[in-house]
Short mmCIF file of C-alpha atoms in Angstrom, two decimals:
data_model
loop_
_atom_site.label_atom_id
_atom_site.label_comp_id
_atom_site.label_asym_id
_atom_site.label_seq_id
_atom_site.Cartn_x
_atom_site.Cartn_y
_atom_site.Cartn_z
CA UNK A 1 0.00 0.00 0.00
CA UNK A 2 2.95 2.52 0.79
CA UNK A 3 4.63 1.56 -2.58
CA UNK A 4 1.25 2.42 -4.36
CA UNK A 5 1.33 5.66 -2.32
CA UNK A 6 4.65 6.22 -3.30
CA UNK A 7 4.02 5.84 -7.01
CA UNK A 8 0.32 8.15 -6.78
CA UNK A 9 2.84 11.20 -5.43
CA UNK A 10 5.34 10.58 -7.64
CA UNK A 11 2.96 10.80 -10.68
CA UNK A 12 1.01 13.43 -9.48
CA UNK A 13 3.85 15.50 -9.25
CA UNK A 14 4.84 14.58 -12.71
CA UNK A 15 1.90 16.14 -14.01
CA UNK A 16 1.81 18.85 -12.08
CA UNK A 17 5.43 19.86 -13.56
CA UNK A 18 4.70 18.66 -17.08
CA UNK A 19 1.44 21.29 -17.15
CA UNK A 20 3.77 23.90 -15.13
CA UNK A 21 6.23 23.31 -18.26
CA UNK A 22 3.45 23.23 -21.37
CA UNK A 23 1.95 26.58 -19.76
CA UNK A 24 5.59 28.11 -19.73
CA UNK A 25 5.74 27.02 -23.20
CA UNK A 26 2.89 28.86 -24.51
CA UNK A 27 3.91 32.06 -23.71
CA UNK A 28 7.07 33.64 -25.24
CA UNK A 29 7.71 37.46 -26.01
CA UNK A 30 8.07 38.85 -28.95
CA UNK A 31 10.96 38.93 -31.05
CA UNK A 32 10.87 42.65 -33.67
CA UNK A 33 13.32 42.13 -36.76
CA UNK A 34 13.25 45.64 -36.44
CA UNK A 35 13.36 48.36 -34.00
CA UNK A 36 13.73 52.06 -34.72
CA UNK A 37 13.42 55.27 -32.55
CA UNK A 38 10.44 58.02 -33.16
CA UNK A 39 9.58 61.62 -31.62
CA UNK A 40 6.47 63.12 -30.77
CA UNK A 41 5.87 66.48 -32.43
CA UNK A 42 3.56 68.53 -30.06
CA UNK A 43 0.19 70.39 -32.01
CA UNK A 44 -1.37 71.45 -29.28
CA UNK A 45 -1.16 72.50 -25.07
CA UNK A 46 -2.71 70.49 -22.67
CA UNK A 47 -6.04 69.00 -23.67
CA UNK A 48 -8.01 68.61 -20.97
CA UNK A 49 -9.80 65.15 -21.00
CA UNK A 50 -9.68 62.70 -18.21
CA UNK A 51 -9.31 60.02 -20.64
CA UNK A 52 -9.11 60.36 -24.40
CA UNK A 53 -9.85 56.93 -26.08
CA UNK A 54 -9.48 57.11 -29.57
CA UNK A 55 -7.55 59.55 -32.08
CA UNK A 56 -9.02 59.33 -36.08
CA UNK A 57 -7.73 61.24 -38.61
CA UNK A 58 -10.09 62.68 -41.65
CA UNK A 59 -8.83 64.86 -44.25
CA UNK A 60 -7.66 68.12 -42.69
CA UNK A 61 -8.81 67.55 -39.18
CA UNK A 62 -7.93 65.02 -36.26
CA UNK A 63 -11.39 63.59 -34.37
CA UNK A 64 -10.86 63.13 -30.47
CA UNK A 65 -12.70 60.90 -28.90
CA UNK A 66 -12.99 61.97 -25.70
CA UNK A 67 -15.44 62.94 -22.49
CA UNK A 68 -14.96 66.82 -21.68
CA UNK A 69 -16.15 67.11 -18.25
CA UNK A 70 -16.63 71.02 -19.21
CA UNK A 71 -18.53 71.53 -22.37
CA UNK A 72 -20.40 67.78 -21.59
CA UNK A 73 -19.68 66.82 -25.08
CA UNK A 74 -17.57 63.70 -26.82
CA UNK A 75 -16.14 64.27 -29.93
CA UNK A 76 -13.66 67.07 -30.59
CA UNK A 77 -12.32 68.28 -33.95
CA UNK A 78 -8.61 69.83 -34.42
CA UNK A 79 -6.85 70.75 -37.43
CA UNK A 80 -4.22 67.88 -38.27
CA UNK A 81 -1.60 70.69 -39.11
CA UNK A 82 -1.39 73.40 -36.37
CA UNK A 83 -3.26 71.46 -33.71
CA UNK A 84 -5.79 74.35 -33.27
CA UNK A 85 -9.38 73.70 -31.32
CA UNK A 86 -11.86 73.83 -34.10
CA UNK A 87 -15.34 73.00 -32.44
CA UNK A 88 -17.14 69.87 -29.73
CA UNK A 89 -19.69 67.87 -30.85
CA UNK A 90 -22.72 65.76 -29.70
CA UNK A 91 -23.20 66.15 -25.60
CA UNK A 92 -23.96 63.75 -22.78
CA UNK A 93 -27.68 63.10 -21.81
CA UNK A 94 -30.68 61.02 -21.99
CA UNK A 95 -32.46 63.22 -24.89
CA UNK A 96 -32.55 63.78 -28.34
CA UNK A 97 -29.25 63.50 -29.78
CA UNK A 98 -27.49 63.17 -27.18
CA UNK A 99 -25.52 59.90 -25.67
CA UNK A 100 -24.67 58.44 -22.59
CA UNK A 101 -21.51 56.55 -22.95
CA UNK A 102 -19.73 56.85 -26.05
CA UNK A 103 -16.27 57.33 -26.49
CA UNK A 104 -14.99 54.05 -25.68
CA UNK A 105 -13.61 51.47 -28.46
CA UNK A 106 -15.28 53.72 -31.37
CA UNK A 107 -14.68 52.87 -35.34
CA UNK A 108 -14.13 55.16 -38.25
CA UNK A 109 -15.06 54.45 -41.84
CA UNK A 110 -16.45 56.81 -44.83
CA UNK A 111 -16.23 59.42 -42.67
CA UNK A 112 -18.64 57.38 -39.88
CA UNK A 113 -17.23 57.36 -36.31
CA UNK A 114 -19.50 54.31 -34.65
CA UNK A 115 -19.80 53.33 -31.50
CA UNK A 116 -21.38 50.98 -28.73
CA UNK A 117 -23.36 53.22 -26.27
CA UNK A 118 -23.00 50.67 -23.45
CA UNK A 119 -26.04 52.48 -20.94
CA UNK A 120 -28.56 52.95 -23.22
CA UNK A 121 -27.64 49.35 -25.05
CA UNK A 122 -27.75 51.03 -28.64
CA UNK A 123 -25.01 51.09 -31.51
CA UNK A 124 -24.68 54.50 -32.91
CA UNK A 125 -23.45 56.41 -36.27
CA UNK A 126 -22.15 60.03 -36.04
CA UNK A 127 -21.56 62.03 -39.57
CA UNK A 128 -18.27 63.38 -39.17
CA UNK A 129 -19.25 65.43 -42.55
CA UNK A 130 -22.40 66.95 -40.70
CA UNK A 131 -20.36 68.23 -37.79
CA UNK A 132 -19.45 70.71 -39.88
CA UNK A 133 -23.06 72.10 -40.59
CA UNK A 134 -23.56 72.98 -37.10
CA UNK A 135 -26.38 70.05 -37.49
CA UNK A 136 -24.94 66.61 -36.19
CA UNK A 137 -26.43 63.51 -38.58
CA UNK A 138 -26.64 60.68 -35.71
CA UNK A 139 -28.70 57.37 -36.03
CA UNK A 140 -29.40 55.58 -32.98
CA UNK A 141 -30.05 51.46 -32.97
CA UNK A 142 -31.56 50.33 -29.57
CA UNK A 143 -30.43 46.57 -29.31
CA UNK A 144 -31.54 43.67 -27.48
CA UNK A 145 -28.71 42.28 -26.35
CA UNK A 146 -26.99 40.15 -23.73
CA UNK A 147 -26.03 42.86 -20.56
CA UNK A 148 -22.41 41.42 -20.32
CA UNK A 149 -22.16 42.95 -23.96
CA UNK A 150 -19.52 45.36 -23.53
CA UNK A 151 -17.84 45.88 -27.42
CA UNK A 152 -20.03 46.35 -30.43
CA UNK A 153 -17.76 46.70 -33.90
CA UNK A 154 -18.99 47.70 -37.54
CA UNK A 155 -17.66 44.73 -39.82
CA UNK A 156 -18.54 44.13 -43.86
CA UNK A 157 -22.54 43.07 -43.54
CA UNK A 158 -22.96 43.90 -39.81
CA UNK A 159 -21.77 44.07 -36.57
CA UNK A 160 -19.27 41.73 -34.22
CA UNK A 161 -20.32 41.63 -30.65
CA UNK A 162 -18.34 40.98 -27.47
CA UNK A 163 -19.71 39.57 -24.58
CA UNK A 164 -18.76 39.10 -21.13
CA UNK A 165 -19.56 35.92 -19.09
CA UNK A 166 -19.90 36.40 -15.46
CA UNK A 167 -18.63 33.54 -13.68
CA UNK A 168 -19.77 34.93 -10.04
CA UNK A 169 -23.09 34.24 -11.62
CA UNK A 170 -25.43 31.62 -13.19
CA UNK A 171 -24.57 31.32 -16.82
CA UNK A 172 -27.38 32.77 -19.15
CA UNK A 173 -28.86 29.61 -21.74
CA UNK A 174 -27.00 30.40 -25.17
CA UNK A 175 -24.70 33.14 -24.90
CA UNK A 176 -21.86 32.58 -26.07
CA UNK A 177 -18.69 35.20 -25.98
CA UNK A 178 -18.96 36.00 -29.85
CA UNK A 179 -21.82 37.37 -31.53
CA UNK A 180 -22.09 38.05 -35.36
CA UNK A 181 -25.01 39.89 -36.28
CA UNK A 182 -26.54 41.40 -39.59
CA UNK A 183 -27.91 44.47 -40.37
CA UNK A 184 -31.02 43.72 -39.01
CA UNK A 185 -29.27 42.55 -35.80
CA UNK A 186 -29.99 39.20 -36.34
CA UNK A 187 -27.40 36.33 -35.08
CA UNK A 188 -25.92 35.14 -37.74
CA UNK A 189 -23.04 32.96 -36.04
CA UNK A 190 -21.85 32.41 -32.72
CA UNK A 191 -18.52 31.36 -31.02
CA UNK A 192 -17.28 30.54 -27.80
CA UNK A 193 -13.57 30.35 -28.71
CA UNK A 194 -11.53 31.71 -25.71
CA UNK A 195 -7.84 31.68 -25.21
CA UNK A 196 -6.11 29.36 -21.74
CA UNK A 197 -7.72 31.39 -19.36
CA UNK A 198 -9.66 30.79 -16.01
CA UNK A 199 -13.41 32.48 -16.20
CA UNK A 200 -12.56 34.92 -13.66
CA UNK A 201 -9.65 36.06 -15.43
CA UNK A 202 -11.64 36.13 -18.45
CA UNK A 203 -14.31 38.17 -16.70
CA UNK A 204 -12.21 40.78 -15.69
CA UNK A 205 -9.39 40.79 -18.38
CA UNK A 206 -11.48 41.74 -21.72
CA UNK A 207 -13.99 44.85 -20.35
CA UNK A 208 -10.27 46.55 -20.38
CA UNK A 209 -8.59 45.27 -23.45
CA UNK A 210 -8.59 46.91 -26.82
CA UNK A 211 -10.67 45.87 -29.76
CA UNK A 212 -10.01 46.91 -33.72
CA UNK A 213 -11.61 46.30 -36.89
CA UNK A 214 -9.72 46.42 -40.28
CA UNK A 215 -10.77 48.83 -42.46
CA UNK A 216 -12.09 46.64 -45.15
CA UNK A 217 -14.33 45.35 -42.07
CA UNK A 218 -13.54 41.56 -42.41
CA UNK A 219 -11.28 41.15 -39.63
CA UNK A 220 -10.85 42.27 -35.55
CA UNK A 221 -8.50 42.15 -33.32
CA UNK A 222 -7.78 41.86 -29.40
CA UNK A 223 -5.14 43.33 -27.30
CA UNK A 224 -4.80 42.36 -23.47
CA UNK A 225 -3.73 44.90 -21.10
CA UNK A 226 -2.93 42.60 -18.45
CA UNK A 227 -0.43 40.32 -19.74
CA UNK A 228 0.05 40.60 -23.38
CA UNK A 229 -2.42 38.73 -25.88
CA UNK A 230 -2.83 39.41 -28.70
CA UNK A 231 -6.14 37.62 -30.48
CA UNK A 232 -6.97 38.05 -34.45
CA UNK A 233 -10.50 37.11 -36.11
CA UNK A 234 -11.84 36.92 -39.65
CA UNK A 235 -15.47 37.68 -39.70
CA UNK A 236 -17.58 37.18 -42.69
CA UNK A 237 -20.67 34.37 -42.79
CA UNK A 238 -18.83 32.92 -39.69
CA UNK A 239 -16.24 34.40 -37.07
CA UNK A 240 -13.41 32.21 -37.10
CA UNK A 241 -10.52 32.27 -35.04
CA UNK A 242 -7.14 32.98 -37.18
CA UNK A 243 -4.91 33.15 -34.21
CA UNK A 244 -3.64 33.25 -30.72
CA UNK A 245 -0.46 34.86 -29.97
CA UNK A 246 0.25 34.29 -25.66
CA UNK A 247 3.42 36.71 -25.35
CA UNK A 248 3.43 37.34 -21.59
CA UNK A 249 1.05 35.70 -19.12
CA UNK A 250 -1.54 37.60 -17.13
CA UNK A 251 -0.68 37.51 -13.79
CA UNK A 252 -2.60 39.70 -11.90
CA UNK A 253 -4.86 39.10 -8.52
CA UNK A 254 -8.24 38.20 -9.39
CA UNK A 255 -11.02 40.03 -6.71
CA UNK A 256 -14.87 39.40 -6.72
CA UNK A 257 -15.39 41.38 -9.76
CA UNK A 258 -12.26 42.75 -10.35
CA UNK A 259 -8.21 42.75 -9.95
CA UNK A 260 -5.22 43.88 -8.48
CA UNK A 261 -2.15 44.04 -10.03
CA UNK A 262 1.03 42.45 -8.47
CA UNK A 263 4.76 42.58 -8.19
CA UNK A 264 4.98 39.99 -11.59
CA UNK A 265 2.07 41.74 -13.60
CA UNK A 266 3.40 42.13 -17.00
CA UNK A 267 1.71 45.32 -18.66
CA UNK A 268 0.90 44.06 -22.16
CA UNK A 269 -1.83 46.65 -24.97
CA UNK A 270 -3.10 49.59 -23.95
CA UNK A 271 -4.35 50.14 -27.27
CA UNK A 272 -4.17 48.80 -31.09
CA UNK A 273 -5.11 50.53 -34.27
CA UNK A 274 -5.51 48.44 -37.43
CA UNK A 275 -5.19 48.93 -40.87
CA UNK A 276 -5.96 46.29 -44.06
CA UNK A 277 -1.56 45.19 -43.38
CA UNK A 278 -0.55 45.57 -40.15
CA UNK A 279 -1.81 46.39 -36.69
CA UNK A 280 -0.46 49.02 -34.34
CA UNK A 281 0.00 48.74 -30.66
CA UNK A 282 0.35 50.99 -27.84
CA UNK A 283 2.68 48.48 -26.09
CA UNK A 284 5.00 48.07 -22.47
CA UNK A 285 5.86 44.81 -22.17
CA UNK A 286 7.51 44.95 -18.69
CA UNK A 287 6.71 44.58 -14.90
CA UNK A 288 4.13 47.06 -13.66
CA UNK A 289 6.34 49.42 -11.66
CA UNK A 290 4.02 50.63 -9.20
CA UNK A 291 4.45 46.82 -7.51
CA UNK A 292 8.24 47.02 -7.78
CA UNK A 293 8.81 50.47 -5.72
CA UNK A 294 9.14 52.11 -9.58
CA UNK A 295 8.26 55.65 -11.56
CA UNK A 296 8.78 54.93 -14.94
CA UNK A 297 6.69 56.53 -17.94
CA UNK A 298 4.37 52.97 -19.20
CA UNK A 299 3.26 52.25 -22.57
CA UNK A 300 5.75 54.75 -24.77
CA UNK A 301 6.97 52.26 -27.48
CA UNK A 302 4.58 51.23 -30.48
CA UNK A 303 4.80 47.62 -31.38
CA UNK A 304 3.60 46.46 -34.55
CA UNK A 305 1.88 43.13 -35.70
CA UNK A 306 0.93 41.71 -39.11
CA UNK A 307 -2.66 39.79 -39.30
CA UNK A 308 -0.97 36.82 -38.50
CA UNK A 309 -0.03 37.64 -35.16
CA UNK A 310 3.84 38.16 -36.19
CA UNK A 311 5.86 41.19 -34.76
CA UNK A 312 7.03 43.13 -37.87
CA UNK A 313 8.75 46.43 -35.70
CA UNK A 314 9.18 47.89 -32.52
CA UNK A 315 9.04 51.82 -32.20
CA UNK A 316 10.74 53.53 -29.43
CA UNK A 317 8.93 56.74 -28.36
CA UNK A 318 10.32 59.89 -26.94
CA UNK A 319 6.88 59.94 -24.85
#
């Protein structure tokens, strides 16, 4: 009986190394054939936004998405070449034309900044060309749709939809995490496809990531903040999962609801902007240093990233 003992520990302890060494295995940094240095040139003083989400550029002006606490209003138009304040458009409220939540994970296409308004539950197109008139063009779509969704993105024949399962509570019949939906809003497909995470990571992890569409609206991306991973999807009749790239592991303390980070939490995307080749990254890649006893500036170099998932350059900011 001791010798069968004996062998139980031994084996369990075998396995317990061998998954130790397959999950060490999975995750590997990347490797840029090239790295270069870039500087900031500075259009304007200090904008004051608490947080300012998304940047887009459209012929001679740059678009801000961004909450301004003072004039209530989201979007905010600047000329691309001197950086000067042209005008704010479409406020915060409950009534007509107005939104609740809007500038988080927006899209731009044919001049079309769209957006998932996450408190009213509706998807909503701005005219960028209508700003202009003094008369904002905006088209509201109230959805019914899961509350865990979180990211809504324009793709070729409809809309991509992100949801969030809540492991703290009893799973809702159907949902899945992936939603692809026509015009209409009907579900077209559905997917469940997830990388090696625990739910509660899960849970937690992707309400904070970063989420882009290609331009020719057949593919998304996303980008983990915690960690660094770095997911890529073709959407079309079907969402399909092209690939998983597991650079660093999120390690971070998971709370009821939310997380902590620790003295190993690797700070992975804070952003990613896509075009039809290549996909751009507002990357850190090192220890969080506010667990280490550090001050240095987070998230200044640029990493870039074909469709496949493969590191093409790494840009070293000034910032």
């Amino acid at each position: 009986m001791r010798k069968m003992r004996r062998y139980v520990y031994v084996f369990v302890i075998v396995v317990i190394v061998a998954l130790q060494s397959c999950r060490e295995d999975l995750y590997s940094p990347p490797e840029f054939p090239l790295e270069k240095e870039s500087a900031f040139e500075l259009l304007s003083d200090v904008l004051y936004f608490n947080i300012v989400s998304d940047i887009w550029e459209y012929g001679d002006y740059l678009l801000v998405c961004a909450y301004d606490r003072k004039n209530n209003r989201f979007f905010h138009v600047y000329d691309k070449r001197t950086g000067a304040y042209i005008d704010s458009y479409v406020s915060r409220g409950r009534g007509p034309g107005e939104i609740f939540f809007g500038h988080m994970n927006t899209s731009f296409n044919g001049g079309v900044i769209s957006f998932f308004d996450v408190m009213s539950g509706s998807v909503v197109d701005v005219s960028v060309d209508s700003m202009a008139s003094g008369r904002v063009n905006m088209e509201e779509k109230v959805l019914q749709m899961s509350s865990g969704t979180f990211y809504v993105g324009k793709v070729k024949d409809g809309y991509v939809c992100v949801m969030s399962k809540n492991p703290y509570q009893e799973s809702v019949p159907g949902e899945s995490r992936f939603e692809l939906r026509d015009e209409a809003f009907n579900i077209v497909d559905k997917s469940d496809f997830a990388p090696a995470l625990t739910p509660e990571q899960m849970f937690v992890m992707y309400v904070h990531s970063s989420y882009a569409v290609s331009p020719d609206m057949t593919r998304f991306c996303i980008a983990s903040e915690q960690g660094a991973i770095l997911e890529i999807y073709t959407v079309d009749s079907a969402i399909r999962n092209n690939v998983v790239k597991y650079f660093y592991e999120p390690d971070f303390d998971v709370l009821y609801g939310t997380y902590d980070f620790n003295e190993r939490t690797v700070l992975g995307f804070s952003d990613v902007f896509a075009t039809n080749d290549r996909l751009f990254t507002v990357y850190d890649g090192e220890v969080n240093p506010f667990r280490n006893g550090g001050d240095r500036q987070m998230f200044t170099r640029i990493a870039v990233f074909d469709w496949e998932g493969n590191p093409v350059e790494l840009i070293h900011t000034d910032y």
